[in-house]
Amino acid sequence: IPLILGDRNIGYIFLEHSEKGYFSYKYQEYIKKMANLIAVAIENAQLYRDLEIAAETDSLTGLYNRESFYNRVVKSCEGVKDYAIVMIDIDNFKSINDEYGHPVGDIVIKNISQIIMDNIRERDIAARYGGEEIILYIDNEQVNEEEIYNMIDIRRKIANNSIIIEEDIIEVTA
């Protein structure tokens, strides 16, 4: 029996019995009604999870939002004595918005956010702190200060990454 949500089939319920004809029409109708309820429960669970993610993340960048960052850092810092907090600020961001428009500014922020995510470890935390500011929590356990600096020296990677919009090449530093 299919689990159907709108026009999508999200799964099946398979029933089997050794006795042929065991499942009567009435029984099958009952299972179909149960399948509808199960499909709605699955959809509600997914919507709830999507809402949780939306509440924790910045919709533009996919990075955590400031509040979620603080909550995660508090949990991550428990029992940890060595960590780094890094603030990354996009240079002259207002002039990018003024010259090219806010949609291009959004592309720049998304691009830089992706560079950052590609260059931190899974246990580190990145969040959009403000308009053009991104904050990082870097777990300093098992690495020294120089290794942390090398890992977070994302500024070079940002500066070496030109953003091409139509015929314009936008150079960004942080």
mmCIF file of C-alpha atoms in Angstrom:
data_model
loop_
_atom_site.group_PDB
_atom_site.id
_atom_site.type_symbol
_atom_site.label_atom_id
_atom_site.label_comp_id
_atom_site.label_asym_id
_atom_site.label_seq_id
_atom_site.Cartn_x
_atom_site.Cartn_y
_atom_site.Cartn_z
ATOM 1 C CA ILE A 1 0.000 0.000 0.000
ATOM 2 C CA PRO A 2 1.633 3.286 -1.062
ATOM 3 C CA LEU A 3 2.347 6.130 1.343
ATOM 4 C CA ILE A 4 1.290 9.148 -0.718
ATOM 5 C CA LEU A 5 1.758 12.836 0.092
ATOM 6 C CA GLY A 6 0.097 15.071 -2.461
ATOM 7 C CA ASP A 7 1.442 13.779 -5.746
ATOM 8 C CA ARG A 8 4.548 12.078 -4.254
ATOM 9 C CA ASN A 9 4.933 8.498 -3.259
ATOM 10 C CA ILE A 10 7.164 8.499 -0.174
ATOM 11 C CA GLY A 11 7.139 4.795 0.596
ATOM 12 C CA TYR A 12 5.096 1.626 0.902
ATOM 13 C CA ILE A 13 3.540 -0.593 3.506
ATOM 14 C CA PHE A 14 4.048 -4.250 2.658
ATOM 15 C CA LEU A 15 1.797 -6.820 4.265
ATOM 16 C CA GLU A 16 2.271 -10.522 3.855
ATOM 17 C CA HIS A 17 0.529 -13.552 5.237
ATOM 18 C CA SER A 18 1.001 -17.236 4.530
ATOM 19 C CA GLU A 19 -2.757 -17.730 4.075
ATOM 20 C CA LYS A 20 -3.951 -16.662 0.627
ATOM 21 C CA GLY A 21 -6.734 -14.066 0.714
ATOM 22 C CA TYR A 22 -6.123 -13.346 4.396
ATOM 23 C CA PHE A 23 -6.388 -9.590 3.930
ATOM 24 C CA SER A 24 -10.041 -8.838 3.211
ATOM 25 C CA TYR A 25 -11.185 -5.736 1.319
ATOM 26 C CA LYS A 26 -12.291 -4.185 4.621
ATOM 27 C CA TYR A 27 -8.864 -4.870 6.129
ATOM 28 C CA GLN A 28 -7.131 -3.361 3.087
ATOM 29 C CA GLU A 29 -9.264 -0.223 3.348
ATOM 30 C CA TYR A 30 -8.328 0.077 7.016
ATOM 31 C CA ILE A 31 -4.606 -0.216 6.145
ATOM 32 C CA LYS A 32 -5.008 2.435 3.403
ATOM 33 C CA LYS A 33 -6.429 4.836 5.998
ATOM 34 C CA MET A 34 -3.526 4.016 8.300
ATOM 35 C CA ALA A 35 -1.118 4.618 5.396
ATOM 36 C CA ASN A 36 -2.582 8.109 4.933
ATOM 37 C CA LEU A 37 -2.073 8.870 8.632
ATOM 38 C CA ILE A 38 1.486 7.531 8.521
ATOM 39 C CA ALA A 39 2.262 9.675 5.453
ATOM 40 C CA VAL A 40 0.955 12.785 7.233
ATOM 41 C CA ALA A 41 3.011 11.932 10.342
ATOM 42 C CA ILE A 42 6.143 11.566 8.200
ATOM 43 C CA GLU A 43 5.444 14.897 6.500
ATOM 44 C CA ASN A 44 4.883 16.610 9.860
ATOM 45 C CA ALA A 45 8.161 15.228 11.195
ATOM 46 C CA GLN A 46 9.995 16.517 8.114
ATOM 47 C CA LEU A 47 8.329 19.937 8.368
ATOM 48 C CA TYR A 48 9.269 20.128 12.045
ATOM 49 C CA ARG A 49 12.896 19.255 11.242
ATOM 50 C CA ASP A 50 12.930 21.847 8.447
ATOM 51 C CA LEU A 51 11.583 24.430 10.892
ATOM 52 C CA GLU A 52 14.279 23.533 13.434
ATOM 53 C CA ILE A 53 16.967 23.973 10.780
ATOM 54 C CA ALA A 54 15.456 27.282 9.639
ATOM 55 C CA ALA A 55 15.447 28.551 13.225
ATOM 56 C CA GLU A 56 19.139 27.696 13.654
ATOM 57 C CA THR A 57 20.556 28.858 10.337
ATOM 58 C CA ASP A 58 20.922 31.970 8.263
ATOM 59 C CA SER A 59 18.636 31.539 5.260
ATOM 60 C CA LEU A 60 21.083 33.154 2.825
ATOM 61 C CA THR A 61 24.326 31.387 3.709
ATOM 62 C CA GLY A 62 23.214 28.202 5.419
ATOM 63 C CA LEU A 63 25.619 29.039 8.255
ATOM 64 C CA TYR A 64 24.341 29.012 11.812
ATOM 65 C CA ASN A 65 22.735 32.239 13.012
ATOM 66 C CA ARG A 66 24.211 34.198 15.915
ATOM 67 C CA GLU A 67 21.949 32.759 18.631
ATOM 68 C CA SER A 68 22.505 29.193 17.481
ATOM 69 C CA PHE A 69 26.251 29.890 17.367
ATOM 70 C CA TYR A 70 26.275 31.015 20.990
ATOM 71 C CA ASN A 71 24.239 27.989 22.098
ATOM 72 C CA ARG A 72 26.534 25.567 20.264
ATOM 73 C CA VAL A 73 29.708 27.262 21.476
ATOM 74 C CA VAL A 74 28.563 27.063 25.103
ATOM 75 C CA LYS A 75 28.029 23.308 24.681
ATOM 76 C CA SER A 76 31.296 22.858 22.775
ATOM 77 C CA CYS A 77 33.343 24.767 25.364
ATOM 78 C CA GLU A 78 32.267 22.559 28.280
ATOM 79 C CA GLY A 79 35.402 20.839 29.478
ATOM 80 C CA VAL A 80 37.495 22.301 26.647
ATOM 81 C CA LYS A 81 40.234 24.700 27.662
ATOM 82 C CA ASP A 82 41.739 25.534 24.284
ATOM 83 C CA TYR A 83 39.701 27.077 21.516
ATOM 84 C CA ALA A 84 39.783 30.080 19.230
ATOM 85 C CA ILE A 85 37.090 32.553 18.285
ATOM 86 C CA VAL A 86 37.670 34.217 14.914
ATOM 87 C CA MET A 87 35.750 37.124 13.410
ATOM 88 C CA ILE A 88 35.858 37.512 9.634
ATOM 89 C CA ASP A 89 34.657 40.792 8.164
ATOM 90 C CA ILE A 90 34.244 41.305 4.405
ATOM 91 C CA ASP A 91 36.188 44.434 3.434
ATOM 92 C CA ASN A 92 34.279 47.283 1.779
ATOM 93 C CA PHE A 93 31.101 45.251 1.582
ATOM 94 C CA LYS A 94 28.885 48.333 1.514
ATOM 95 C CA SER A 95 30.619 49.504 -1.660
ATOM 96 C CA ILE A 96 29.934 46.110 -3.304
ATOM 97 C CA ASN A 97 26.240 46.472 -2.463
ATOM 98 C CA ASP A 98 26.228 50.107 -3.633
ATOM 99 C CA GLU A 99 28.041 49.432 -6.915
ATOM 100 C CA TYR A 100 26.564 46.070 -7.931
ATOM 101 C CA GLY A 101 23.355 45.832 -5.894
ATOM 102 C CA HIS A 102 22.234 43.657 -3.009
ATOM 103 C CA PRO A 103 21.663 40.498 -5.091
ATOM 104 C CA VAL A 104 25.375 40.552 -6.001
ATOM 105 C CA GLY A 105 26.234 41.236 -2.350
ATOM 106 C CA ASP A 106 24.235 38.119 -1.488
ATOM 107 C CA ILE A 107 26.269 36.103 -4.001
ATOM 108 C CA VAL A 108 29.483 37.419 -2.435
ATOM 109 C CA ILE A 109 28.367 36.443 1.091
ATOM 110 C CA LYS A 110 27.261 32.979 -0.069
ATOM 111 C CA ASN A 111 30.548 32.477 -1.909
ATOM 112 C CA ILE A 112 32.654 33.485 1.089
ATOM 113 C CA SER A 113 30.532 31.343 3.411
ATOM 114 C CA GLN A 114 31.186 28.327 1.195
ATOM 115 C CA ILE A 115 34.931 29.025 1.179
ATOM 116 C CA ILE A 116 34.855 29.141 4.974
ATOM 117 C CA MET A 117 32.846 25.925 5.283
ATOM 118 C CA ASP A 118 35.223 24.184 2.885
ATOM 119 C CA ASN A 119 38.183 25.166 5.075
ATOM 120 C CA ILE A 120 37.077 24.356 8.598
ATOM 121 C CA ARG A 121 36.672 21.007 10.280
ATOM 122 C CA GLU A 122 33.358 19.356 11.040
ATOM 123 C CA ARG A 123 33.715 19.989 14.782
ATOM 124 C CA ASP A 124 34.309 23.728 14.233
ATOM 125 C CA ILE A 125 31.358 26.122 14.110
ATOM 126 C CA ALA A 126 30.718 28.942 11.634
ATOM 127 C CA ALA A 127 27.905 31.485 11.877
ATOM 128 C CA ARG A 128 26.759 34.645 10.213
ATOM 129 C CA TYR A 129 27.283 37.171 12.965
ATOM 130 C CA GLY A 130 25.993 40.254 11.193
ATOM 131 C CA GLY A 131 25.566 41.632 7.692
ATOM 132 C CA GLU A 132 29.062 40.923 6.370
ATOM 133 C CA GLU A 133 30.586 39.375 9.475
ATOM 134 C CA ILE A 134 31.150 35.681 10.029
ATOM 135 C CA ILE A 135 32.267 34.269 13.358
ATOM 136 C CA LEU A 136 34.082 30.975 13.886
ATOM 137 C CA TYR A 137 34.620 28.732 16.863
ATOM 138 C CA ILE A 138 37.742 26.665 16.266
ATOM 139 C CA ASP A 139 38.312 23.681 18.524
ATOM 140 C CA ASN A 140 41.970 24.033 19.503
ATOM 141 C CA GLU A 141 42.296 20.595 21.029
ATOM 142 C CA GLN A 142 45.186 18.528 19.629
ATOM 143 C CA VAL A 143 46.602 21.361 17.511
ATOM 144 C CA ASN A 144 48.900 24.234 18.387
ATOM 145 C CA GLU A 145 48.421 27.957 17.881
ATOM 146 C CA GLU A 146 50.383 28.066 14.616
ATOM 147 C CA GLU A 147 48.313 25.240 13.126
ATOM 148 C CA ILE A 148 45.142 27.067 14.142
ATOM 149 C CA TYR A 149 46.390 30.247 12.484
ATOM 150 C CA ASN A 150 47.243 28.386 9.274
ATOM 151 C CA MET A 151 43.879 26.666 9.261
ATOM 152 C CA ILE A 152 41.907 29.851 9.754
ATOM 153 C CA ASP A 153 43.934 31.996 7.407
ATOM 154 C CA ILE A 154 41.012 31.872 5.052
ATOM 155 C CA ARG A 155 41.637 35.486 4.060
ATOM 156 C CA ARG A 156 44.089 34.389 1.352
ATOM 157 C CA LYS A 157 41.582 31.922 -0.072
ATOM 158 C CA ILE A 158 38.902 34.601 -0.111
ATOM 159 C CA ALA A 159 41.264 37.088 -1.798
ATOM 160 C CA ASN A 160 42.328 34.486 -4.391
ATOM 161 C CA ASN A 161 38.737 33.716 -5.321
ATOM 162 C CA SER A 162 37.372 36.149 -7.879
ATOM 163 C CA ILE A 163 33.621 36.336 -8.261
ATOM 164 C CA ILE A 164 32.472 36.800 -11.841
ATOM 165 C CA ILE A 165 29.070 38.382 -12.375
ATOM 166 C CA GLU A 166 28.273 38.812 -16.070
ATOM 167 C CA GLU A 167 31.304 40.829 -17.312
ATOM 168 C CA ASP A 168 32.333 42.100 -13.870
ATOM 169 C CA ILE A 169 35.099 40.494 -11.841
ATOM 170 C CA ILE A 170 34.637 41.236 -8.178
ATOM 171 C CA GLU A 171 37.715 40.936 -5.996
ATOM 172 C CA VAL A 172 36.873 40.463 -2.339
ATOM 173 C CA THR A 173 39.102 40.619 0.709
ATOM 174 C CA ALA A 174 38.406 40.072 4.373
#
